[in-house]
C-alpha atoms as a printed R data frame, in Angstrom:
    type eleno elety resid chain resno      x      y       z
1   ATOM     1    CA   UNK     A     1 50.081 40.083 -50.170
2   ATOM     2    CA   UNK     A     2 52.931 39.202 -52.572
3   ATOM     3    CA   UNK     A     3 56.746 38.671 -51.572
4   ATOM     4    CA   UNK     A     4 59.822 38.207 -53.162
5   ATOM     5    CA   UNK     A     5 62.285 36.181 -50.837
6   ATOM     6    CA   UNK     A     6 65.919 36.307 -51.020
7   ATOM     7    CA   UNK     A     7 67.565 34.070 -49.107
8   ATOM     8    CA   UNK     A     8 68.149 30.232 -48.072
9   ATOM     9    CA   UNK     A     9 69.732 29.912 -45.121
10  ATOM    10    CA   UNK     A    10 68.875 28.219 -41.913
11  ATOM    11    CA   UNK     A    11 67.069 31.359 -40.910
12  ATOM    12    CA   UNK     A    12 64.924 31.814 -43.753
13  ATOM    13    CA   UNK     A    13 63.091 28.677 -42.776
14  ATOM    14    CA   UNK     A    14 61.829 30.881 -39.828
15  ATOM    15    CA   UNK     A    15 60.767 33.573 -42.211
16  ATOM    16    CA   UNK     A    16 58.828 31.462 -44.434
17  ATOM    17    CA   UNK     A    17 56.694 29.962 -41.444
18  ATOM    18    CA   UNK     A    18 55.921 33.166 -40.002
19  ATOM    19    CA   UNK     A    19 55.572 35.034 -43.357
20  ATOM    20    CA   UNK     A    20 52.951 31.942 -44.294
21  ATOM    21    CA   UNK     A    21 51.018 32.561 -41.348
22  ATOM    22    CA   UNK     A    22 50.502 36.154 -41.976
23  ATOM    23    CA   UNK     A    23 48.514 35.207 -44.629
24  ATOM    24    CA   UNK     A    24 51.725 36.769 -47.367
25  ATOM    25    CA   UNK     A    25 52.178 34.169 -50.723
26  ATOM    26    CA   UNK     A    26 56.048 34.000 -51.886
27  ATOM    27    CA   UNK     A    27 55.885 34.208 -55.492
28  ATOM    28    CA   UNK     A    28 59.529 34.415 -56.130
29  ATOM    29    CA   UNK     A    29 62.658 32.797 -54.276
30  ATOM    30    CA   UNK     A    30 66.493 33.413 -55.440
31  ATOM    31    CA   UNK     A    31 69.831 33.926 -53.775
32  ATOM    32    CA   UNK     A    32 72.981 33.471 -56.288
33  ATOM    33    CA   UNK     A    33 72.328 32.437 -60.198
34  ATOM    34    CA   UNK     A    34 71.813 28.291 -60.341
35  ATOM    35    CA   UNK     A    35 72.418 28.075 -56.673
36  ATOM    36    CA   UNK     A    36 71.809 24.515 -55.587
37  ATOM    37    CA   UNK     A    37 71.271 25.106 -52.071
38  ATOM    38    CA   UNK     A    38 68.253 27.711 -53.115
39  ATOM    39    CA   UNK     A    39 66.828 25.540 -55.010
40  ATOM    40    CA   UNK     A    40 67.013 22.650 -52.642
41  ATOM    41    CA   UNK     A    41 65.403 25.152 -49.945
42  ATOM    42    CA   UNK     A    42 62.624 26.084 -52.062
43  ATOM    43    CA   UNK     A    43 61.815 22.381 -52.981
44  ATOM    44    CA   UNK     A    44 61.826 21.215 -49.127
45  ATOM    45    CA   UNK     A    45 59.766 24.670 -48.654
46  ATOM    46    CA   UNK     A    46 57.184 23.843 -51.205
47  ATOM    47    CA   UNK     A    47 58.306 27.076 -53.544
48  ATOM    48    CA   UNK     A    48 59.686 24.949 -55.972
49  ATOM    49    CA   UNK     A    49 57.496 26.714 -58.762
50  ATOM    50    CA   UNK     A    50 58.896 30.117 -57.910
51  ATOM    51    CA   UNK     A    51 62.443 29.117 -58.061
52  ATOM    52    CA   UNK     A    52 64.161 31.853 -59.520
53  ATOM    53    CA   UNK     A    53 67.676 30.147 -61.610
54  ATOM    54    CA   UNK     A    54 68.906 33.464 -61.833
55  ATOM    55    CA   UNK     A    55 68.719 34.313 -58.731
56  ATOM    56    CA   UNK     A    56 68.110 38.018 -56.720
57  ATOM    57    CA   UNK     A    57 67.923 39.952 -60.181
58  ATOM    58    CA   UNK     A    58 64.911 37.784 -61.128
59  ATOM    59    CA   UNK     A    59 63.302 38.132 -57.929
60  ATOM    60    CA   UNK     A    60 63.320 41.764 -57.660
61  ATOM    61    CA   UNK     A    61 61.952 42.109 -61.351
62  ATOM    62    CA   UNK     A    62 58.423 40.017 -59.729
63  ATOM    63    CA   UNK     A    63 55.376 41.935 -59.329
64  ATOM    64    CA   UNK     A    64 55.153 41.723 -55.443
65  ATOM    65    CA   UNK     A    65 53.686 43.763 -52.755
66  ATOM    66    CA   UNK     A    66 57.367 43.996 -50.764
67  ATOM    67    CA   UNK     A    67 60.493 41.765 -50.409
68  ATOM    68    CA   UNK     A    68 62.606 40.173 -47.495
69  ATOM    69    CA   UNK     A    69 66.204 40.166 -47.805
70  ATOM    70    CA   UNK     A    70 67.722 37.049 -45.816
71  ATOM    71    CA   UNK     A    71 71.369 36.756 -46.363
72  ATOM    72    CA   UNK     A    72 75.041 36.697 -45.773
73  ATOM    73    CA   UNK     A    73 75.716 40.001 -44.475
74  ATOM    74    CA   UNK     A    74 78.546 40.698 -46.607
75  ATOM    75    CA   UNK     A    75 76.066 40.586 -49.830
76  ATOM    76    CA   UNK     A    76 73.144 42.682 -47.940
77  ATOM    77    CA   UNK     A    77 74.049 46.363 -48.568
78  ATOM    78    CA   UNK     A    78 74.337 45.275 -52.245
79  ATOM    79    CA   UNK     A    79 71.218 43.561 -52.919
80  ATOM    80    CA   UNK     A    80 69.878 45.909 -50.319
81  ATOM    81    CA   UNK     A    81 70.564 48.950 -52.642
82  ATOM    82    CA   UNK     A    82 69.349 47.172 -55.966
83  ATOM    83    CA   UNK     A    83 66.282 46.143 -54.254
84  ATOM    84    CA   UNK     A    84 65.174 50.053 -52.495
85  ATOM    85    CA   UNK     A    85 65.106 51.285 -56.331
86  ATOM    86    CA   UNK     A    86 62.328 49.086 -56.941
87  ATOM    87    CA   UNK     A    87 60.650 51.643 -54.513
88  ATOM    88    CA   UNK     A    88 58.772 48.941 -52.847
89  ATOM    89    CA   UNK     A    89 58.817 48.136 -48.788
90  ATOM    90    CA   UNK     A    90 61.478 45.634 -47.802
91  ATOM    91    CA   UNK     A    91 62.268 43.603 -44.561
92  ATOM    92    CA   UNK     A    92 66.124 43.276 -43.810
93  ATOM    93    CA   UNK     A    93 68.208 40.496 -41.703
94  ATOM    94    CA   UNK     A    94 70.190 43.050 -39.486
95  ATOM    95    CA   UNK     A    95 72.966 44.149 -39.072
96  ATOM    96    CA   UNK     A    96 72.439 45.012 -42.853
97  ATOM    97    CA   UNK     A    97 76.523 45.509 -43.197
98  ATOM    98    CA   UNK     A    98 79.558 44.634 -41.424
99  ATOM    99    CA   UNK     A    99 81.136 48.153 -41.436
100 ATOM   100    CA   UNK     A   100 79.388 51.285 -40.965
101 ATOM   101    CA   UNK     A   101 80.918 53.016 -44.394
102 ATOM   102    CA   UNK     A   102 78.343 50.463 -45.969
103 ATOM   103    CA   UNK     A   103 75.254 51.500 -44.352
104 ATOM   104    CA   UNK     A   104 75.888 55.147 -45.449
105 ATOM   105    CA   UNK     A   105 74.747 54.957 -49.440
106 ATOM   106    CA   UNK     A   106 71.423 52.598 -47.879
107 ATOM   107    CA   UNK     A   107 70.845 55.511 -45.556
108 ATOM   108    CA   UNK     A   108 71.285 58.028 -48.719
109 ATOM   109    CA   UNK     A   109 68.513 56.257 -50.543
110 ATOM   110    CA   UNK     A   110 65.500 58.107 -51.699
111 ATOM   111    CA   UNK     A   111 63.667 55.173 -50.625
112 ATOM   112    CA   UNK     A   112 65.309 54.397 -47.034
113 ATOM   113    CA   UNK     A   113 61.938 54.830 -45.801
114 ATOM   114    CA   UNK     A   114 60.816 51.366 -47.133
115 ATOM   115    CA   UNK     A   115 63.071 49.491 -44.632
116 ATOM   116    CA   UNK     A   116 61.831 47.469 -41.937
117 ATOM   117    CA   UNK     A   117 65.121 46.170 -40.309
118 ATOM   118    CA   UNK     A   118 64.551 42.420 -38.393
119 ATOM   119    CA   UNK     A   119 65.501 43.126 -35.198
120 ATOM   120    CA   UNK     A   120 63.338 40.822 -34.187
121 ATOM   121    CA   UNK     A   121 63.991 40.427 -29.996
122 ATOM   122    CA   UNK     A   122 62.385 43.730 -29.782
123 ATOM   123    CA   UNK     A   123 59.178 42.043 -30.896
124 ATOM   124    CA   UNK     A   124 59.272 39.524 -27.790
125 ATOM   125    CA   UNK     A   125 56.527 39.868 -25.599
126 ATOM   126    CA   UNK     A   126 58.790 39.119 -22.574
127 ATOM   127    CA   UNK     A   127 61.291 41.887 -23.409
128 ATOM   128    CA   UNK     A   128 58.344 44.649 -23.545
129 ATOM   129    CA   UNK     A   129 57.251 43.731 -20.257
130 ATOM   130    CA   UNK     A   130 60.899 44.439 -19.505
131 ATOM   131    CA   UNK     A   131 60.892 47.362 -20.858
132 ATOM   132    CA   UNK     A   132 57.829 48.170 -18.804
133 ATOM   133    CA   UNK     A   133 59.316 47.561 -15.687
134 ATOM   134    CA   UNK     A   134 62.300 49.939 -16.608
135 ATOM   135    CA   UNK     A   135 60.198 52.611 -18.036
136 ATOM   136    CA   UNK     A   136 58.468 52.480 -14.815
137 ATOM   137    CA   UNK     A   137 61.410 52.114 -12.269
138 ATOM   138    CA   UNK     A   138 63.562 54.945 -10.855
139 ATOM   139    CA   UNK     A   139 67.154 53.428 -12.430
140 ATOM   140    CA   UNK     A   140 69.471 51.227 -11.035
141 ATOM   141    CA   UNK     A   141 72.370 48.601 -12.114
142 ATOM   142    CA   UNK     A   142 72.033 46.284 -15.034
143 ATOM   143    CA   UNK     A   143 74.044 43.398 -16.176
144 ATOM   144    CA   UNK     A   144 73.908 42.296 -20.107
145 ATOM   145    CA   UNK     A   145 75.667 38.656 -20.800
146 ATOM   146    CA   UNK     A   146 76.591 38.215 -23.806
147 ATOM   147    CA   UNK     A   147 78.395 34.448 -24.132
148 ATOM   148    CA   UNK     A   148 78.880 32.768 -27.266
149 ATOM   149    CA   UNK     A   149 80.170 29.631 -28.913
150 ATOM   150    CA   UNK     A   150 82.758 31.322 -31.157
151 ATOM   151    CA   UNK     A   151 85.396 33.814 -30.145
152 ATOM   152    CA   UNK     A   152 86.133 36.706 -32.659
153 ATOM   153    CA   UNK     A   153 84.908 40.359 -33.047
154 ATOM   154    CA   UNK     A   154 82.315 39.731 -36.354
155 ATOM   155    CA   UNK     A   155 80.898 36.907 -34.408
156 ATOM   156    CA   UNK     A   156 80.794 39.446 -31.473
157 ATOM   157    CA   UNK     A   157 78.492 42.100 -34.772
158 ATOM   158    CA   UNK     A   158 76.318 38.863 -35.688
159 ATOM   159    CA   UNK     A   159 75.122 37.801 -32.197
160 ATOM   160    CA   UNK     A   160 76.151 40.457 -29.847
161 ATOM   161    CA   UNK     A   161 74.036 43.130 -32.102
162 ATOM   162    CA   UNK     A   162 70.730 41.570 -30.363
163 ATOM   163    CA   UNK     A   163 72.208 42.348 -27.413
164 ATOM   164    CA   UNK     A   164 73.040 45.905 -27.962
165 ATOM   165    CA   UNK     A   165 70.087 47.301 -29.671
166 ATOM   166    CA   UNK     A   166 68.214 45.328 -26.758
167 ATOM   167    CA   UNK     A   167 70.108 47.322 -24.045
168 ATOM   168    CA   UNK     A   168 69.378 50.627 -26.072
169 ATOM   169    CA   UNK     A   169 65.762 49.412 -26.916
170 ATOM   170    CA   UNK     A   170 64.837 49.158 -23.151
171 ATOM   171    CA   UNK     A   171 67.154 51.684 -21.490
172 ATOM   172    CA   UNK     A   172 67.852 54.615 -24.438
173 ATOM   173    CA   UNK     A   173 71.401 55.342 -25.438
174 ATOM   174    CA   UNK     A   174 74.590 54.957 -23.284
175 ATOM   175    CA   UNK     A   175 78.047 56.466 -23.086
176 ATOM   176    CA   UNK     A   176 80.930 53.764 -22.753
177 ATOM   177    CA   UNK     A   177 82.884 54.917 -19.445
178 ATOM   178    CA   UNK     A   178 85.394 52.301 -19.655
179 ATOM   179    CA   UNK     A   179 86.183 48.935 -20.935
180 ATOM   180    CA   UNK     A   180 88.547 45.731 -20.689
181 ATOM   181    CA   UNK     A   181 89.064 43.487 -24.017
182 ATOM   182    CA   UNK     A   182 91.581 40.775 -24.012
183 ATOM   183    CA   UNK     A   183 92.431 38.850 -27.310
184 ATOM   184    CA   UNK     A   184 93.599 35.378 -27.497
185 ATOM   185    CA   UNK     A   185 96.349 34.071 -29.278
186 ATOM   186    CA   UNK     A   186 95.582 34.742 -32.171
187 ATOM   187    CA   UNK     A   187 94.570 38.169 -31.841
188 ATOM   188    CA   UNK     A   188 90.749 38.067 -32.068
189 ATOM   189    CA   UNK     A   189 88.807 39.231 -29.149
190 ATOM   190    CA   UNK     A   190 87.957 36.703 -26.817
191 ATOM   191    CA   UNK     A   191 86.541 39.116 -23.500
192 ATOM   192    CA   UNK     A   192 85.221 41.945 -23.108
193 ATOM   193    CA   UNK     A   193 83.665 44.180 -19.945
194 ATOM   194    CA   UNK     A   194 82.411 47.484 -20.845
195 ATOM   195    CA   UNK     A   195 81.173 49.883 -18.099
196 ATOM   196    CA   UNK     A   196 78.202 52.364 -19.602
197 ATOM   197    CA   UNK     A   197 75.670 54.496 -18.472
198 ATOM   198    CA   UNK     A   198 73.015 56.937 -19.156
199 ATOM   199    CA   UNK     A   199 71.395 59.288 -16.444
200 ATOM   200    CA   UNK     A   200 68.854 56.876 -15.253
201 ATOM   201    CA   UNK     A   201 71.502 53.423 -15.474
202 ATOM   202    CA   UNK     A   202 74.481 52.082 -14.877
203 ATOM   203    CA   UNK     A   203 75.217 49.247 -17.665
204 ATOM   204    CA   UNK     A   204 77.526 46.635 -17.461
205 ATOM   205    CA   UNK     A   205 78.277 44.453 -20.725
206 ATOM   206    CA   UNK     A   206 80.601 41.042 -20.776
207 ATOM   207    CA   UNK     A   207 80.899 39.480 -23.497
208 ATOM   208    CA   UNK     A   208 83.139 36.103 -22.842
209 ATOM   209    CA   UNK     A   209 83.480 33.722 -25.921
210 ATOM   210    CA   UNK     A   210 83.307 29.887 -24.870
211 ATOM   211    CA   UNK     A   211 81.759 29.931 -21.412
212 ATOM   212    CA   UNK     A   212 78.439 28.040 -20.418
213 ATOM   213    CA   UNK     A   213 76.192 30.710 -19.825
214 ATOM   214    CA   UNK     A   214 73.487 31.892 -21.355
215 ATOM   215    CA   UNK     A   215 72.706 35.254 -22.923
216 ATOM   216    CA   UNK     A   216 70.880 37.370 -20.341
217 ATOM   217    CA   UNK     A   217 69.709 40.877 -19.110
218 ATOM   218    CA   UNK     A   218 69.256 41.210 -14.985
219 ATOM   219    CA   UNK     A   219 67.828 44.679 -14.258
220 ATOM   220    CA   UNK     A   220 68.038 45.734 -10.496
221 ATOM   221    CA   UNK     A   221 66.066 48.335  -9.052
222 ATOM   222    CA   UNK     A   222 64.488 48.835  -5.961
223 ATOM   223    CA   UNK     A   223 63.348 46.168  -4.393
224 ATOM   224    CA   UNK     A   224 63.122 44.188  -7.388
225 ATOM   225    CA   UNK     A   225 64.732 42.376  -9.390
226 ATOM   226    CA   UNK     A   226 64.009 41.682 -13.676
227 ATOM   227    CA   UNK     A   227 65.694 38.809 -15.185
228 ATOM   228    CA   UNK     A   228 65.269 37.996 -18.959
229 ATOM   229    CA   UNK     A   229 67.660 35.057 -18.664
230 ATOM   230    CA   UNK     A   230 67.457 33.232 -21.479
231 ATOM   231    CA   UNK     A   231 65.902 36.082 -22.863
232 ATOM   232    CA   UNK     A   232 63.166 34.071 -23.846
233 ATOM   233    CA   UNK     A   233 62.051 34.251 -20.326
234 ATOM   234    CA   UNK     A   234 61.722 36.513 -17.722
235 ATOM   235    CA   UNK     A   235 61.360 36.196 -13.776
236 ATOM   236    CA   UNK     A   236 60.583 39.044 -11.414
237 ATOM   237    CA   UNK     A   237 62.118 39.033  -8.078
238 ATOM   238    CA   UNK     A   238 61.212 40.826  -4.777
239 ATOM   239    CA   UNK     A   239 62.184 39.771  -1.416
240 ATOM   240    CA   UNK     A   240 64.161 36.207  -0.410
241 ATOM   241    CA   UNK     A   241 62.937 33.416   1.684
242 ATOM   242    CA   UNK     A   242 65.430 31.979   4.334
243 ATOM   243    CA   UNK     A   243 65.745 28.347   3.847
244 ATOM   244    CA   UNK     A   244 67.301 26.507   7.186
245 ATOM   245    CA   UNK     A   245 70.087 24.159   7.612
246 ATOM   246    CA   UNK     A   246 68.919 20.309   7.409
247 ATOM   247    CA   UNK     A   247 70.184 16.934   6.356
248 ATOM   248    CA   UNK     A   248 70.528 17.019   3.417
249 ATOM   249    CA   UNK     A   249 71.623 20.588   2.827
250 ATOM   250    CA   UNK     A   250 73.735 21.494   5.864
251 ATOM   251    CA   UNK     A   251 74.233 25.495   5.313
252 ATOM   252    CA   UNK     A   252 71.162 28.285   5.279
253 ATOM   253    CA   UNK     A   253 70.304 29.422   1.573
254 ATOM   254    CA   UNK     A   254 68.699 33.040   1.035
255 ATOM   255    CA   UNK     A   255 66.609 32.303  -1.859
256 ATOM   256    CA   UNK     A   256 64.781 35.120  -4.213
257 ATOM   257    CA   UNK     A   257 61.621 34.868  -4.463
258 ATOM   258    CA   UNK     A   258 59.817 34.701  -8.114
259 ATOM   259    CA   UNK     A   259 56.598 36.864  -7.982
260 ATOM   260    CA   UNK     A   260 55.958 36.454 -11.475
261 ATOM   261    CA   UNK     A   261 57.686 34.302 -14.448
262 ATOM   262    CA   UNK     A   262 56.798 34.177 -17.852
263 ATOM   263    CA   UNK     A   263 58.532 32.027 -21.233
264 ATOM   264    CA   UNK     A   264 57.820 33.735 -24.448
265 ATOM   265    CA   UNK     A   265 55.360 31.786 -26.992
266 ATOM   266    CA   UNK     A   266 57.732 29.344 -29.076
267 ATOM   267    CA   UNK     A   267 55.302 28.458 -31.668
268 ATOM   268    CA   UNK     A   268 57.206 30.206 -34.081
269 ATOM   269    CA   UNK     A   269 60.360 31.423 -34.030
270 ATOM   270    CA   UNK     A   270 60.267 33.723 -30.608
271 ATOM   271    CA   UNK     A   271 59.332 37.403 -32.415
272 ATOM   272    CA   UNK     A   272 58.732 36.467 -35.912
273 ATOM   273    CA   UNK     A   273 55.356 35.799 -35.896
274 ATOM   274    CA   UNK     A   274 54.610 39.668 -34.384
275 ATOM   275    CA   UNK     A   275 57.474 41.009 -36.632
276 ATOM   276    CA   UNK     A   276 55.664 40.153 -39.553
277 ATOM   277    CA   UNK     A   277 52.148 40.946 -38.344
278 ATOM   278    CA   UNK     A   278 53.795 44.394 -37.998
279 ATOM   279    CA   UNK     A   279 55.507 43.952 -41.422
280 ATOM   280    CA   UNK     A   280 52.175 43.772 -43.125
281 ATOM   281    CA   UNK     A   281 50.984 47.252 -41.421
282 ATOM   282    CA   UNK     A   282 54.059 48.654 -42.580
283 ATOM   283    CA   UNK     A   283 53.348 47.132 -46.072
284 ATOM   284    CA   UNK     A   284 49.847 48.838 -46.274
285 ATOM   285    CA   UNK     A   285 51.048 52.259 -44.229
286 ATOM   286    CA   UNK     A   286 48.915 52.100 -41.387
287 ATOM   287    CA   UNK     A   287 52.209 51.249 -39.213
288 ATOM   288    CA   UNK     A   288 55.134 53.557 -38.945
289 ATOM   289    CA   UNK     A   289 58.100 53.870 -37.172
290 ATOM   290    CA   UNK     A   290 57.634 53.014 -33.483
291 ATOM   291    CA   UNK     A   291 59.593 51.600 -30.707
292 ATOM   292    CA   UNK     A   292 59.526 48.634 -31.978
293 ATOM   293    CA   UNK     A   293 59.944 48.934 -35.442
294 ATOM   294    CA   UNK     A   294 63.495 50.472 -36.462
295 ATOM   295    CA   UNK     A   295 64.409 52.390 -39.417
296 ATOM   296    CA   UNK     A   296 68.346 52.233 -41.012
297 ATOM   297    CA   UNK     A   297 69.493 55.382 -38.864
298 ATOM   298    CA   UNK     A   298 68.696 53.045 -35.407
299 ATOM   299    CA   UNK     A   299 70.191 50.249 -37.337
300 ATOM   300    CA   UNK     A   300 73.612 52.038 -37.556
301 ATOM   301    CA   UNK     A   301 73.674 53.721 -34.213
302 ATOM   302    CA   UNK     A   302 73.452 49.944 -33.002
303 ATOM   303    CA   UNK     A   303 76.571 49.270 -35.015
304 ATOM   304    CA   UNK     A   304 78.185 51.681 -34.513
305 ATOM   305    CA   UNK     A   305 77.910 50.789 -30.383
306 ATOM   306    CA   UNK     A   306 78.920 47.701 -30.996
307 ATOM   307    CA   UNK     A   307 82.598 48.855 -32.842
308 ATOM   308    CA   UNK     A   308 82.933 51.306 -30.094
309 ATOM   309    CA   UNK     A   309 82.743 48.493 -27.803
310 ATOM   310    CA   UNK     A   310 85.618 46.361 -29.629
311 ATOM   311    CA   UNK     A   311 87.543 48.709 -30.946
């Protein structure tokens, strides 16, 4: 199966090794016209023959089977648009736009149907046994962290939109009850606590810029316990064992007990490799829409909960 790539960046690497070992051949690879760093990336990638010097317009004139779109998200809905008139299936980098007013002529397209957005966390096998669990449980409390190493609301869109379409992914949409955003000095946002719920959850969200934690989901219901934390691993929880005072740890420690712990598979990129083993049903039409795989309309209703939570 033939693609045309688009894209150089330090995530494309990840697409090329799981694209490769889906059995798909790249037969064309561009980003701007002459761009050094593409061609550089195609030489270390062994695509050096399919270098396209002018860039995206060459690649989308190959004869391919479908095309991934890997990008800066300010040059997505663009390309995006140029590449859906070729009428041929495409995988998308999300968010796919930084404003919503830019997703609106993609979702206009006659051929929106050919988008396969990368939201690729929902392809982890450890957050659909999460999902599992809340499917299966009665509701409760949950807790979404969202840290990260940069303070500032589009940083918030690029790294906190995993986190978002995660929390609707395994617990359905949410209303925003209330929230608390500070800014720094400088006026970009630096916290954020956002109470939400649905009728089956009660959702809190804090996002806090600069602090050593990592990015995390702990569901609580029941007796139990679900913790995807990183969420490239999850431990299940039920009950706590009483540890005693003694010499070298003078105070009694109520420790939860793990019934069953799990790290997802790293050998690729955690979720690419199943992404794109979903990519190529898509491609030949035996795979539609499902849970896992969302269309442009999902894509923007993730966006869109992510500016109501900033705004």
């Amino acid at each position: 199966m033939k693609i045309g790539f688009i894209g150089s960046s330090k995530i494309s690497q990840f697409h090329i090794s799981a694209l490769r070992n889906n059995g798909f051949e790249i037969i064309g690879i561009g980003t701007r016209e002459n761009s050094i760093n593409c061609e550089k990336f195609a030489r270390e990638n062994f695509l050096i023959d399919y270098f396209c010097k002018k860039g995206w317009e060459e690649v989308i004139e190959k004869e391919v089977d479908a095309y991934c779109v890997c990008i800066d998200t300010t040059y997505t809905p663009e390309i995006l648009l140029r590449v859906l008139d070729k009428g041929k299936p495409v995988l998308v980098e999300k968010p796919i736009a930084w404003e919503l007013s830019k997703l609106e002529p993609i979702i206009k397209h006659k051929n929106v149907s050919k988008i396969f957005v990368g939201y690729n966390r929902r392809f982890y096998r450890v957050v659909n046994i999460a999902k599992e669990f809340a499917k299966e449980s009665t509701g409760g409390t949950v807790y979404i962290n969202i840290p990260d190493s940069k303070i500032g609301s589009k940083r918030f869109i690029s790294n906190g939109c995993h986190m978002v379409d995660l929390a609707r992914y395994l617990f359905g949409d949410f209303e925003i009850n209330n929230k608390i955003k500070i800014n720094n000095d400088c006026g970009e946002m630096a916290y954020l606590t956002a109470f939400c719920s649905n009728n089956k959850w009660t959702i809190t969200i804090n996002a806090h810029s600069l602090i050593p934690a990592n990015f995390s989901i702990t569901i609580n219901s029941g007796k139990n316990v679900f913790e995807l934390s990183p969420i490239e691993k999850y431990s299940l929880f039920e009950g706590l064992e009483i540890v005693e005072p003694h010499e070298n740890f003078p105070l009694r420690r109520y420790v939860p007990k793990v019934i069953q712990s799990e790290f997802e598979d790293a050998k690729f990129k955690p979720g690419f490799n199943e992404m794109y083993r979903q990519f190529k049903k898509f491609i030949l039409g035996s795979c539609i829409y499902t849970q896992n795989i969302i269309d442009v309309n999902q894509a923007y209703l993730t966006l869109e909960k992510c500016y109501e939570l900033i705004k």
